[in-house]
Every structure is written in C-alpha cells, then in structure tokens.
C-alpha cells in the first residue's frame, strides 16, 4: 500500500516567560527506521513522506528533550485508510535508513478503528508504549500493530481503547505533550488522555506513521517545563536542604540545557544543576530556578520556601537536689516526638533515687524541626545513716512527747518491735516516721519499762551498707 504523508510545521515563539526558537530548519531532521519510506523536505517547514509506511517510519529532530511541553496540531485529510498516527519522544533509535533495527523510544499512537492485518488485531483508540527491542518484520506486526505487551520490550504504559475513541477524517486535533523526568502528560483537544508517573530519560522528538497516509502536522512549538523539589520537604534553620531540578536516581541530565541558575532568596545563588543550601534565619524565601537551553529557550520556576525555627526546648537551669532525691523534667511542645538520653519517649520523665550527678538531654522534633536541651542535676553528698532512740515518753495527750519513735536519717529497710516485760509483742512498724502511742489493742499500757528492737540498713560515709540490729528500753510515764 502506497502512502503519502504531508507534514507542515510552523514553530513560533512561546509567550508566558519562555523565549524559544521561532522556526526550525527541517533539513537537519532525518527519516529513521523503514528504508522503504522517503521523507522529503519541501521547504524549511514542510515535510512530505513519499513511500510505503510499512513497517512504521519516523521523522525525528536532532536535539534531545526532557522537561518540555510540546504543542501542535494534526489531522488526516485522506479518507482512504484508518490506521495509526502519533509521535515518538525520548527517542534514541532506530538509526537512519535501517530495516532490522533496535527500537528505543516512547510511542504515542492513535488508531482510527479496530482491524486485523497479517494475523494481528489492533484496537481502536490510544496507547502509550515504552519500546526497547531489536525487531524483525514479524516483530513489527506483532508489537506495533497487535500491541503485544511485554515488560522491558514493548511495555504498554497505558491505553484508552473503545468505541468512538478513534480519530476522524478532516478533523484538526490540538495535542500537548508534557515530558519530564518523572511524568508524561498527553492532552488532545483539552482532554487529558494519559497522565503517567515514572522515570524517563532525555531523547529526540519525532513524528510517527504506520500504514496511514496524508496526515498533516502543523503549528508546533515547545517550551521548557521545569520544576524542582526539596529534600527534606520541611526546611529548618541551619539544616542543609537539597534543591533538585533533576532526579538523577530516575533520569540523566538533559544535554540541551546550557545554563542553570538558582536564586535562594537570601542573597545567595548557585549554578549547579542539583544543589544544597542552608538558611540562617527562619522566614519565607522566594527560591527561583532559571534554565536556558541551546536554542535560548528559557524557563523559570518560583517557589516560596518556608524555613522553620527549631523548637526552643528548655529543661530549666542546672539544679541541685538532695541525695537519693527525685526530679520531674518537662520537654514541652505537646504533640512532638521526644528522644531522651534516658531512652524514654514521653513529654515528661521522672528521675527517682538519684545518688550521683546526672546529665540528662532531650531532642524534640516538632513540626519537622529538631531542638535540643540538657540539664545537669547535681546531687548533694551522701549522708551516713543516723538513728537516735529516746529512753522515755509520756502519752498523756498534751501533744508533748506523746509518741515513742526514733529520729532517723538515711535509714532503709527499717523495722521496729516493742515488747512488754514478759516478752509479748505489743507493737511493730516498718515506717520510721510512725511511732508507738503507748497502747495495746486500743487500751493504755501500764507505766513502766518496755523493750524495743530495731532492725535497719545502715550506710556509712563511703556508701557501704550493713544490716544492723539494736536493742534498748524505753520508760512509759504519764
């Protein structure tokens, strides 16, 4: 089947902050792939394909593109056929005038109506395909016509098939391709056909035809379409922030960009592609990225970066507490994340029975920024155990010496027993602050002498602990 494809291309400047080429000389574009097809440049902006577009044929520019928006029109003016039209991008091969070739590009194709050819069935509608395979003639029909899906070979990224999804004769279609390192968006007549995330590399742009004649392409233009991201997404004072124009984990650097310029909004700049910067003060900063390509096309991206201060964590001044004392610390900032040097993760912590000087710190992450404070808790020197036991008491209700109990300091594991003269236990306690009121089973005891026994842990000045047992007597008087 003989095919005639007329392609008109009129490039004009982009407005809206972009200064791009206003025309292109298609003498520098090339036909690639099918050697049975012939692309003839009629003038600088008109191309005629005069040959059999079976297998597919491509007419491709000579520059790599990434992070661009390309727009144009296309229509079919011949009612003879109902097959594929479209375009390729991220194009690396096939090379010029070859028949058994390595295909590597992303293909957007559009079929007017479903149909069979050479034993393969094509559906009506749109497809977006990542192609990477060396193909023979049978492969061509299997993949490009039948759209056999095969990962890393002819990988169908997305489709939109169905009745009334095909193109129509003598109808002008306005298309828009946004192609970045992380996203592909294709819009036809203001309808989004595909919006695909992923990792994509630079490559050339070109036109595509497969068994479809007399297709017109015209009014093409392009503009750069850059953006950037920050890592981390939350920016804090004095913390290095990465400003990434290109995700190098996802793609390579486009070679058509000749100038990169960052303005961080605080009086500093950079000409690196991906760069790093730290802010010394909190506030809002207008960060601008300006890029220029080898056609003097420009794009600028302006974003407001909010730099947050760290949380002002305050555990209070260094302090002194008694030996074996306790203290409660509060990091503040309700709802934050807390990382204490003690291993705890709560807003407040309590330290008990402190016997030596202790430095305690806490890191607080509040709204993405980190603050820190610490406090030195000094402890008084240890005091040896002291125990004084009176030898008389008078439980007569005058509130003077009514209770018999020892006077103690730094005494642990205390127990006291009181016996009458016949050896009967009439009182016991394990609390050194409690004492005997001179009664037994609620009745007042007789005047006289009573025996006491006290058991406790004694600590000396070196903090050595020994268990002691003391005996003595006390006289009950009234």
GROMACS .gro file of C-alpha atoms in nm:
model
  478
    1UNK     CA    1   0.000   0.000   0.000
    2UNK     CA    2   0.147   0.336  -0.107
    3UNK     CA    3   0.130   0.616   0.150
    4UNK     CA    4   0.165   0.992   0.118
    5UNK     CA    5   0.206   1.185   0.439
    6UNK     CA    6   0.229   1.565   0.424
    7UNK     CA    7   0.362   1.731   0.737
    8UNK     CA    8   0.355   2.111   0.784
    9UNK     CA    9   0.549   2.252   1.081
   10UNK     CA   10   0.527   2.617   1.181
   11UNK     CA   11   0.714   2.695   1.502
   12UNK     CA   12   0.658   3.026   1.674
   13UNK     CA   13   0.781   3.189   1.997
   14UNK     CA   14   0.631   3.088   2.329
   15UNK     CA   15   0.495   3.365   2.542
   16UNK     CA   16   0.443   3.326   2.918
   17UNK     CA   17   0.803   3.364   3.041
   18UNK     CA   18   0.957   3.145   2.772
   19UNK     CA   19   1.175   3.262   2.485
   20UNK     CA   20   1.210   2.975   2.240
   21UNK     CA   21   1.307   2.917   1.881
   22UNK     CA   22   1.060   3.068   1.636
   23UNK     CA   23   1.133   2.834   1.348
   24UNK     CA   24   1.312   2.511   1.272
   25UNK     CA   25   1.505   2.403   0.965
   26UNK     CA   26   1.386   2.051   0.888
   27UNK     CA   27   1.683   1.991   0.662
   28UNK     CA   28   1.851   1.882   0.985
   29UNK     CA   29   1.577   1.634   1.070
   30UNK     CA   30   1.606   1.278   0.946
   31UNK     CA   31   1.393   0.987   0.840
   32UNK     CA   32   1.478   0.691   1.060
   33UNK     CA   33   1.374   0.330   1.051
   34UNK     CA   34   1.193   0.192   0.746
   35UNK     CA   35   1.420   0.240   0.439
   36UNK     CA   36   1.119   0.195   0.209
   37UNK     CA   37   0.989   0.536   0.311
   38UNK     CA   38   1.124   0.867   0.191
   39UNK     CA   39   1.081   1.190   0.381
   40UNK     CA   40   1.130   1.491   0.156
   41UNK     CA   41   1.181   1.836   0.299
   42UNK     CA   42   0.982   2.059   0.064
   43UNK     CA   43   1.090   2.373   0.244
   44UNK     CA   44   1.221   2.457   0.587
   45UNK     CA   45   0.881   2.397   0.747
   46UNK     CA   46   0.709   2.137   0.528
   47UNK     CA   47   0.792   1.767   0.500
   48UNK     CA   48   0.647   1.509   0.262
   49UNK     CA   49   0.667   1.134   0.334
   50UNK     CA   50   0.658   0.962  -0.002
   51UNK     CA   51   0.669   0.585   0.039
   52UNK     CA   52   0.519   0.280   0.197
   53UNK     CA   53   0.487   0.334   0.572
   54UNK     CA   54   0.501  -0.038   0.639
   55UNK     CA   55   0.684  -0.102   0.866
   56UNK     CA   56   0.649   0.218   1.073
   57UNK     CA   57   0.853   0.521   0.983
   58UNK     CA   58   0.980   0.813   1.188
   59UNK     CA   59   1.088   1.168   1.107
   60UNK     CA   60   1.298   1.282   1.400
   61UNK     CA   61   1.467   1.603   1.516
   62UNK     CA   62   1.831   1.628   1.611
   63UNK     CA   63   1.804   1.751   1.973
   64UNK     CA   64   1.738   1.571   2.297
   65UNK     CA   65   1.446   1.697   2.503
   66UNK     CA   66   1.339   1.649   2.863
   67UNK     CA   67   1.130   1.869   3.091
   68UNK     CA   68   0.948   2.023   2.797
   69UNK     CA   69   0.595   2.096   2.684
   70UNK     CA   70   0.541   2.039   2.309
   71UNK     CA   71   0.223   2.153   2.134
   72UNK     CA   72   0.086   2.127   1.785
   73UNK     CA   73  -0.195   2.018   1.553
   74UNK     CA   74  -0.256   1.705   1.349
   75UNK     CA   75  -0.525   1.576   1.115
   76UNK     CA   76  -0.581   1.322   0.838
   77UNK     CA   77  -0.703   1.467   0.508
   78UNK     CA   78  -0.739   1.142   0.310
   79UNK     CA   79  -1.032   0.906   0.363
   80UNK     CA   80  -0.850   0.607   0.220
   81UNK     CA   81  -0.716   0.441   0.537
   82UNK     CA   82  -0.793   0.408   0.909
   83UNK     CA   83  -0.467   0.318   1.080
   84UNK     CA   84  -0.204   0.475   1.311
   85UNK     CA   85  -0.075   0.827   1.357
   86UNK     CA   86   0.114   0.972   1.651
   87UNK     CA   87   0.456   1.080   1.770
   88UNK     CA   88   0.766   0.949   1.946
   89UNK     CA   89   0.976   1.107   2.219
   90UNK     CA   90   1.267   1.006   2.438
   91UNK     CA   91   1.387   0.873   2.101
   92UNK     CA   92   1.729   0.704   2.077
   93UNK     CA   93   1.696   0.461   1.787
   94UNK     CA   94   1.646   0.317   1.521
   95UNK     CA   95   1.918   0.485   1.320
   96UNK     CA   96   1.875   0.626   0.971
   97UNK     CA   97   1.767   0.401   0.684
   98UNK     CA   98   1.776   0.060   0.855
   99UNK     CA   99   1.540  -0.233   0.828
  100UNK     CA  100   1.626  -0.470   1.116
  101UNK     CA  101   1.671  -0.221   1.393
  102UNK     CA  102   1.695  -0.158   1.763
  103UNK     CA  103   1.384   0.037   1.861
  104UNK     CA  104   1.421   0.253   2.171
  105UNK     CA  105   1.172   0.533   2.238
  106UNK     CA  106   0.832   0.611   2.389
  107UNK     CA  107   0.546   0.587   2.141
  108UNK     CA  108   0.209   0.758   2.147
  109UNK     CA  109  -0.013   0.615   1.873
  110UNK     CA  110  -0.378   0.659   1.782
  111UNK     CA  111  -0.582   0.409   1.577
  112UNK     CA  112  -0.891   0.526   1.392
  113UNK     CA  113  -1.076   0.193   1.410
  114UNK     CA  114  -1.013  -0.165   1.510
  115UNK     CA  115  -0.899  -0.412   1.249
  116UNK     CA  116  -0.688  -0.715   1.150
  117UNK     CA  117  -0.366  -0.719   0.948
  118UNK     CA  118  -0.124  -1.007   0.888
  119UNK     CA  119  -0.296  -1.209   1.160
  120UNK     CA  120  -0.276  -0.937   1.426
  121UNK     CA  121  -0.562  -0.737   1.572
  122UNK     CA  122  -0.540  -0.363   1.650
  123UNK     CA  123  -0.784  -0.190   1.885
  124UNK     CA  124  -0.947   0.147   1.832
  125UNK     CA  125  -0.810   0.429   2.043
  126UNK     CA  126  -0.492   0.545   2.216
  127UNK     CA  127  -0.188   0.371   2.358
  128UNK     CA  128   0.131   0.484   2.528
  129UNK     CA  129   0.420   0.238   2.497
  130UNK     CA  130   0.783   0.219   2.603
  131UNK     CA  131   0.970   0.038   2.324
  132UNK     CA  132   1.313  -0.122   2.367
  133UNK     CA  133   1.378  -0.413   2.131
  134UNK     CA  134   1.561  -0.517   1.818
  135UNK     CA  135   1.282  -0.622   1.581
  136UNK     CA  136   1.245  -0.816   1.260
  137UNK     CA  137   0.948  -0.784   1.025
  138UNK     CA  138   0.734  -1.031   1.219
  139UNK     CA  139   0.805  -0.844   1.542
  140UNK     CA  140   0.688  -0.522   1.378
  141UNK     CA  141   0.335  -0.653   1.320
  142UNK     CA  142   0.324  -0.841   1.649
  143UNK     CA  143   0.410  -0.532   1.853
  144UNK     CA  144   0.332  -0.215   1.660
  145UNK     CA  145   0.005  -0.347   1.514
  146UNK     CA  146  -0.104  -0.611   1.765
  147UNK     CA  147   0.042  -0.424   2.065
  148UNK     CA  148   0.170  -0.736   2.236
  149UNK     CA  149   0.253  -0.627   2.590
  150UNK     CA  150   0.594  -0.741   2.713
  151UNK     CA  151   0.785  -0.581   3.000
  152UNK     CA  152   1.109  -0.405   2.905
  153UNK     CA  153   1.045  -0.484   2.536
  154UNK     CA  154   0.714  -0.337   2.424
  155UNK     CA  155   0.582  -0.222   2.758
  156UNK     CA  156   0.236  -0.071   2.742
  157UNK     CA  157   0.229   0.211   2.995
  158UNK     CA  158  -0.138   0.292   2.945
  159UNK     CA  159  -0.423   0.259   2.695
  160UNK     CA  160  -0.757   0.421   2.627
  161UNK     CA  161  -0.946   0.192   2.389
  162UNK     CA  162  -1.312   0.170   2.298
  163UNK     CA  163  -1.582   0.265   2.055
  164UNK     CA  164  -1.569   0.628   1.941
  165UNK     CA  165  -1.210   0.660   2.070
  166UNK     CA  166  -1.057   0.678   1.721
  167UNK     CA  167  -0.966   0.987   1.521
  168UNK     CA  168  -1.189   1.128   1.244
  169UNK     CA  169  -1.109   1.245   0.893
  170UNK     CA  170  -1.068   1.617   0.823
  171UNK     CA  171  -1.071   1.699   1.195
  172UNK     CA  172  -0.798   1.911   1.350
  173UNK     CA  173  -0.665   1.776   1.679
  174UNK     CA  174  -0.467   2.001   1.911
  175UNK     CA  175  -0.220   1.800   2.112
  176UNK     CA  176   0.002   1.885   2.406
  177UNK     CA  177   0.284   1.665   2.536
  178UNK     CA  178   0.444   1.735   2.873
  179UNK     CA  179   0.756   1.520   2.909
  180UNK     CA  180   0.965   1.538   3.228
  181UNK     CA  181   1.199   1.305   3.411
  182UNK     CA  182   0.911   1.185   3.630
  183UNK     CA  183   0.591   1.239   3.432
  184UNK     CA  184   0.421   1.212   3.092
  185UNK     CA  185   0.101   1.405   3.020
  186UNK     CA  186  -0.071   1.391   2.681
  187UNK     CA  187  -0.372   1.611   2.611
  188UNK     CA  188  -0.584   1.602   2.294
  189UNK     CA  189  -0.832   1.888   2.239
  190UNK     CA  190  -0.815   1.981   2.609
  191UNK     CA  191  -0.891   1.623   2.719
  192UNK     CA  192  -0.622   1.450   2.923
  193UNK     CA  193  -0.559   1.117   2.754
  194UNK     CA  194  -0.265   1.000   2.966
  195UNK     CA  195  -0.105   1.119   3.289
  196UNK     CA  196   0.166   0.870   3.379
  197UNK     CA  197   0.429   0.891   3.656
  198UNK     CA  198   0.761   0.713   3.616
  199UNK     CA  199   1.129   0.757   3.538
  200UNK     CA  200   1.203   0.890   3.190
  201UNK     CA  201   1.519   0.990   3.006
  202UNK     CA  202   1.605   1.259   2.750
  203UNK     CA  203   1.565   1.182   2.383
  204UNK     CA  204   1.464   1.327   2.050
  205UNK     CA  205   1.113   1.409   1.935
  206UNK     CA  206   0.963   1.294   1.608
  207UNK     CA  207   0.654   1.205   1.407
  208UNK     CA  208   0.513   0.858   1.360
  209UNK     CA  209   0.305   0.689   1.093
  210UNK     CA  210   0.212   0.327   1.042
  211UNK     CA  211   0.007   0.240   0.733
  212UNK     CA  212  -0.166   0.578   0.734
  213UNK     CA  213  -0.133   0.828   0.451
  214UNK     CA  214  -0.187   1.201   0.417
  215UNK     CA  215  -0.150   1.303   0.777
  216UNK     CA  216  -0.083   1.671   0.841
  217UNK     CA  217   0.115   1.801   1.138
  218UNK     CA  218   0.142   2.178   1.188
  219UNK     CA  219   0.186   2.471   1.426
  220UNK     CA  220   0.437   2.308   1.656
  221UNK     CA  221   0.605   2.487   1.943
  222UNK     CA  222   0.780   2.388   2.260
  223UNK     CA  223   0.872   2.543   2.590
  224UNK     CA  224   1.079   2.424   2.880
  225UNK     CA  225   0.879   2.278   3.166
  226UNK     CA  226   1.097   2.263   3.475
  227UNK     CA  227   1.019   2.225   3.841
  228UNK     CA  228   1.221   2.138   4.147
  229UNK     CA  229   1.174   1.969   4.479
  230UNK     CA  230   1.344   1.995   4.816
  231UNK     CA  231   1.476   1.719   5.037
  232UNK     CA  232   1.370   1.714   5.310
  233UNK     CA  233   1.035   1.872   5.229
  234UNK     CA  234   1.036   2.058   5.563
  235UNK     CA  235   1.311   2.321   5.580
  236UNK     CA  236   1.467   2.411   5.915
  237UNK     CA  237   1.725   2.670   6.018
  238UNK     CA  238   2.091   2.569   5.961
  239UNK     CA  239   1.996   2.231   5.818
  240UNK     CA  240   2.125   2.157   5.464
  241UNK     CA  241   1.845   2.135   5.209
  242UNK     CA  242   1.884   1.969   4.870
  243UNK     CA  243   1.732   2.155   4.576
  244UNK     CA  244   1.676   1.903   4.296
  245UNK     CA  245   1.596   2.012   3.941
  246UNK     CA  246   1.658   1.662   3.805
  247UNK     CA  247   1.601   1.335   3.990
  248UNK     CA  248   1.929   1.164   3.899
  249UNK     CA  249   1.804   0.840   4.051
  250UNK     CA  250   1.532   0.849   3.787
  251UNK     CA  251   1.697   1.003   3.481
  252UNK     CA  252   2.013   1.151   3.333
  253UNK     CA  253   2.090   1.521   3.292
  254UNK     CA  254   1.943   1.663   2.967
  255UNK     CA  255   2.221   1.781   2.736
  256UNK     CA  256   2.017   2.060   2.575
  257UNK     CA  257   2.028   2.277   2.890
  258UNK     CA  258   2.329   2.509   2.887
  259UNK     CA  259   2.257   2.723   3.192
  260UNK     CA  260   2.121   2.657   3.540
  261UNK     CA  261   2.081   2.939   3.789
  262UNK     CA  262   1.941   2.921   4.140
  263UNK     CA  263   1.846   3.223   4.350
  264UNK     CA  264   1.774   3.115   4.706
  265UNK     CA  265   1.606   3.440   4.808
  266UNK     CA  266   1.857   3.522   5.082
  267UNK     CA  267   2.125   3.683   4.866
  268UNK     CA  268   2.298   3.359   4.765
  269UNK     CA  269   2.297   3.184   4.425
  270UNK     CA  270   2.425   2.868   4.259
  271UNK     CA  271   2.490   2.745   3.904
  272UNK     CA  272   2.480   2.375   3.989
  273UNK     CA  273   2.211   2.151   3.842
  274UNK     CA  274   2.124   1.999   4.177
  275UNK     CA  275   2.250   2.193   4.473
  276UNK     CA  276   2.239   2.229   4.851
  277UNK     CA  277   2.177   2.529   5.073
  278UNK     CA  278   2.117   2.610   5.440
  279UNK     CA  279   1.927   2.910   5.574
  280UNK     CA  280   2.050   3.100   5.878
  281UNK     CA  281   1.715   3.252   5.976
  282UNK     CA  282   1.353   3.147   5.972
  283UNK     CA  283   1.102   3.304   5.736
  284UNK     CA  284   0.967   3.278   5.381
  285UNK     CA  285   1.214   3.286   5.092
  286UNK     CA  286   1.134   3.313   4.717
  287UNK     CA  287   1.352   3.047   4.553
  288UNK     CA  288   1.385   3.074   4.175
  289UNK     CA  289   1.536   2.833   3.924
  290UNK     CA  290   1.615   2.972   3.578
  291UNK     CA  291   1.721   2.738   3.296
  292UNK     CA  292   1.827   2.817   2.938
  293UNK     CA  293   1.864   2.566   2.657
  294UNK     CA  294   2.080   2.572   2.344
  295UNK     CA  295   1.802   2.746   2.149
  296UNK     CA  296   1.791   3.024   2.410
  297UNK     CA  297   1.455   2.896   2.532
  298UNK     CA  298   1.412   2.988   2.898
  299UNK     CA  299   1.201   2.871   3.185
  300UNK     CA  300   1.183   2.992   3.542
  301UNK     CA  301   1.025   2.831   3.844
  302UNK     CA  302   0.947   3.030   4.156
  303UNK     CA  303   0.855   2.867   4.484
  304UNK     CA  304   0.817   3.010   4.830
  305UNK     CA  305   1.022   2.811   5.079
  306UNK     CA  306   0.922   2.845   5.443
  307UNK     CA  307   1.211   2.798   5.684
  308UNK     CA  308   1.103   2.696   6.032
  309UNK     CA  309   1.287   2.765   6.357
  310UNK     CA  310   1.378   2.473   6.580
  311UNK     CA  311   1.166   2.424   6.894
  312UNK     CA  312   1.315   2.621   7.183
  313UNK     CA  313   1.344   2.335   7.427
  314UNK     CA  314   1.405   2.446   7.787
  315UNK     CA  315   1.451   2.196   8.068
  316UNK     CA  316   1.534   2.477   8.309
  317UNK     CA  317   1.862   2.575   8.474
  318UNK     CA  318   2.102   2.323   8.617
  319UNK     CA  319   1.985   2.226   8.963
  320UNK     CA  320   2.086   2.066   9.293
  321UNK     CA  321   1.874   1.803   9.467
  322UNK     CA  322   1.925   1.602   9.786
  323UNK     CA  323   2.098   1.270   9.784
  324UNK     CA  324   1.851   0.996   9.675
  325UNK     CA  325   1.604   1.269   9.577
  326UNK     CA  326   1.380   1.285   9.268
  327UNK     CA  327   1.303   1.536   8.992
  328UNK     CA  328   1.048   1.562   8.708
  329UNK     CA  329   1.155   1.711   8.373
  330UNK     CA  330   0.916   1.851   8.108
  331UNK     CA  331   1.030   1.896   7.745
  332UNK     CA  332   0.718   2.092   7.643
  333UNK     CA  333   0.570   2.112   7.288
  334UNK     CA  334   0.260   1.896   7.312
  335UNK     CA  335   0.233   1.655   7.021
  336UNK     CA  336   0.604   1.649   6.942
  337UNK     CA  337   0.836   1.349   6.923
  338UNK     CA  338   1.071   1.311   7.219
  339UNK     CA  339   1.406   1.133   7.242
  340UNK     CA  340   1.550   1.144   7.594
  341UNK     CA  341   1.905   1.036   7.673
  342UNK     CA  342   1.746   0.801   7.925
  343UNK     CA  343   1.573   0.614   7.641
  344UNK     CA  344   1.223   0.740   7.718
  345UNK     CA  345   0.991   0.894   7.457
  346UNK     CA  346   0.734   1.082   7.667
  347UNK     CA  347   0.698   1.455   7.714
  348UNK     CA  348   0.780   1.433   8.088
  349UNK     CA  349   1.007   1.196   8.277
  350UNK     CA  350   1.074   1.147   8.649
  351UNK     CA  351   1.413   1.050   8.787
  352UNK     CA  352   1.399   0.886   9.130
  353UNK     CA  353   1.653   0.794   9.395
  354UNK     CA  354   1.939   0.986   9.238
  355UNK     CA  355   2.268   0.913   9.409
  356UNK     CA  356   2.514   1.096   9.180
  357UNK     CA  357   2.533   1.393   8.946
  358UNK     CA  358   2.344   1.321   8.623
  359UNK     CA  359   2.335   1.497   8.284
  360UNK     CA  360   2.003   1.446   8.104
  361UNK     CA  361   1.933   1.562   7.747
  362UNK     CA  362   1.630   1.554   7.519
  363UNK     CA  363   1.586   1.601   7.144
  364UNK     CA  364   1.243   1.728   7.045
  365UNK     CA  365   1.111   1.701   6.688
  366UNK     CA  366   0.826   1.947   6.648
  367UNK     CA  367   0.662   2.005   6.309
  368UNK     CA  368   0.964   1.852   6.137
  369UNK     CA  369   1.240   2.054   6.306
  370UNK     CA  370   1.468   1.941   6.588
  371UNK     CA  371   1.552   2.121   6.911
  372UNK     CA  372   1.773   2.011   7.200
  373UNK     CA  373   1.842   2.095   7.560
  374UNK     CA  374   2.008   1.928   7.855
  375UNK     CA  375   2.025   1.982   8.227
  376UNK     CA  376   2.287   1.893   8.487
  377UNK     CA  377   2.126   1.753   8.801
  378UNK     CA  378   2.374   1.773   9.087
  379UNK     CA  379   2.320   1.559   9.396
  380UNK     CA  380   2.433   1.651   9.747
  381UNK     CA  381   2.698   1.434   9.907
  382UNK     CA  382   2.569   1.115  10.069
  383UNK     CA  383   2.493   1.138  10.441
  384UNK     CA  384   2.560   0.838  10.666
  385UNK     CA  385   2.266   0.679  10.843
  386UNK     CA  386   2.174   0.834  11.176
  387UNK     CA  387   1.941   0.687  11.438
  388UNK     CA  388   1.855   0.833  11.781
  389UNK     CA  389   1.616   0.648  12.014
  390UNK     CA  390   1.468   0.831  12.318
  391UNK     CA  391   1.457   0.646  12.651
  392UNK     CA  392   1.120   0.774  12.776
  393UNK     CA  393   0.790   0.918  12.652
  394UNK     CA  394   0.465   1.038  12.813
  395UNK     CA  395   0.148   0.958  12.613
  396UNK     CA  396  -0.080   1.183  12.821
  397UNK     CA  397  -0.243   1.381  12.540
  398UNK     CA  398  -0.057   1.708  12.596
  399UNK     CA  399   0.099   1.683  12.249
  400UNK     CA  400   0.442   1.678  12.405
  401UNK     CA  401   0.640   1.359  12.369
  402UNK     CA  402   0.319   1.156  12.323
  403UNK     CA  403   0.469   0.912  12.066
  404UNK     CA  404   0.769   0.690  12.100
  405UNK     CA  405   0.969   0.675  11.777
  406UNK     CA  406   1.333   0.708  11.678
  407UNK     CA  407   1.473   1.009  11.498
  408UNK     CA  408   1.636   0.879  11.178
  409UNK     CA  409   1.808   0.994  10.858
  410UNK     CA  410   1.903   0.791  10.550
  411UNK     CA  411   1.770   0.472  10.704
  412UNK     CA  412   1.646   0.191  10.479
  413UNK     CA  413   1.463  -0.135  10.545
  414UNK     CA  414   1.355  -0.014  10.885
  415UNK     CA  415   1.161  -0.235  11.131
  416UNK     CA  416   1.082  -0.169  11.498
  417UNK     CA  417   0.934  -0.411  11.755
  418UNK     CA  418   0.821  -0.332  12.114
  419UNK     CA  419   0.776  -0.597  12.384
  420UNK     CA  420   0.644  -0.590  12.742
  421UNK     CA  421   0.843  -0.733  13.030
  422UNK     CA  422   0.700  -1.082  12.965
  423UNK     CA  423   0.819  -1.079  12.604
  424UNK     CA  424   0.481  -1.020  12.443
  425UNK     CA  425   0.499  -0.823  12.114
  426UNK     CA  426   0.270  -0.525  12.161
  427UNK     CA  427   0.373  -0.303  11.865
  428UNK     CA  428   0.560  -0.320  11.533
  429UNK     CA  429   0.616  -0.094  11.229
  430UNK     CA  430   0.835  -0.073  10.917
  431UNK     CA  431   0.792   0.303  10.877
  432UNK     CA  432   1.047   0.515  11.065
  433UNK     CA  433   0.801   0.808  11.065
  434UNK     CA  434   0.544   0.611  11.263
  435UNK     CA  435   0.565   0.550  11.639
  436UNK     CA  436   0.403   0.378  11.942
  437UNK     CA  437   0.126   0.566  12.124
  438UNK     CA  438   0.154   0.362  12.447
  439UNK     CA  439  -0.147   0.141  12.375
  440UNK     CA  440  -0.201  -0.227  12.303
  441UNK     CA  441  -0.517  -0.345  12.133
  442UNK     CA  442  -0.667   0.002  12.193
  443UNK     CA  443  -0.607   0.004  12.570
  444UNK     CA  444  -0.349   0.209  12.753
  445UNK     CA  445  -0.049   0.013  12.874
  446UNK     CA  446   0.081   0.023  13.227
  447UNK     CA  447   0.354   0.259  13.330
  448UNK     CA  448   0.694   0.104  13.330
  449UNK     CA  449   0.983  -0.018  13.118
  450UNK     CA  450   0.938  -0.174  12.771
  451UNK     CA  451   1.193  -0.341  12.545
  452UNK     CA  452   1.243  -0.231  12.182
  453UNK     CA  453   1.424  -0.395  11.892
  454UNK     CA  454   1.516  -0.204  11.572
  455UNK     CA  455   1.648  -0.361  11.252
  456UNK     CA  456   1.767  -0.141  10.959
  457UNK     CA  457   2.022  -0.097  10.681
  458UNK     CA  458   2.298   0.136  10.788
  459UNK     CA  459   2.503   0.337  10.532
  460UNK     CA  460   2.841   0.484  10.620
  461UNK     CA  461   3.014   0.781  10.458
  462UNK     CA  462   3.154   0.555  10.183
  463UNK     CA  463   2.802   0.435  10.099
  464UNK     CA  464   2.875   0.091  10.235
  465UNK     CA  465   2.555  -0.078  10.353
  466UNK     CA  466   2.536  -0.307  10.654
  467UNK     CA  467   2.234  -0.454  10.827
  468UNK     CA  468   2.214  -0.364  11.194
  469UNK     CA  469   2.003  -0.483  11.488
  470UNK     CA  470   1.972  -0.266  11.800
  471UNK     CA  471   1.810  -0.339  12.139
  472UNK     CA  472   1.712  -0.100  12.413
  473UNK     CA  473   1.441   0.001  12.660
  474UNK     CA  474   1.204   0.289  12.695
  475UNK     CA  475   1.013   0.406  13.002
  476UNK     CA  476   0.644   0.488  12.966
  477UNK     CA  477   0.544   0.770  13.207
  478UNK     CA  478   0.238   0.995  13.237
   0.00000   0.00000   0.00000
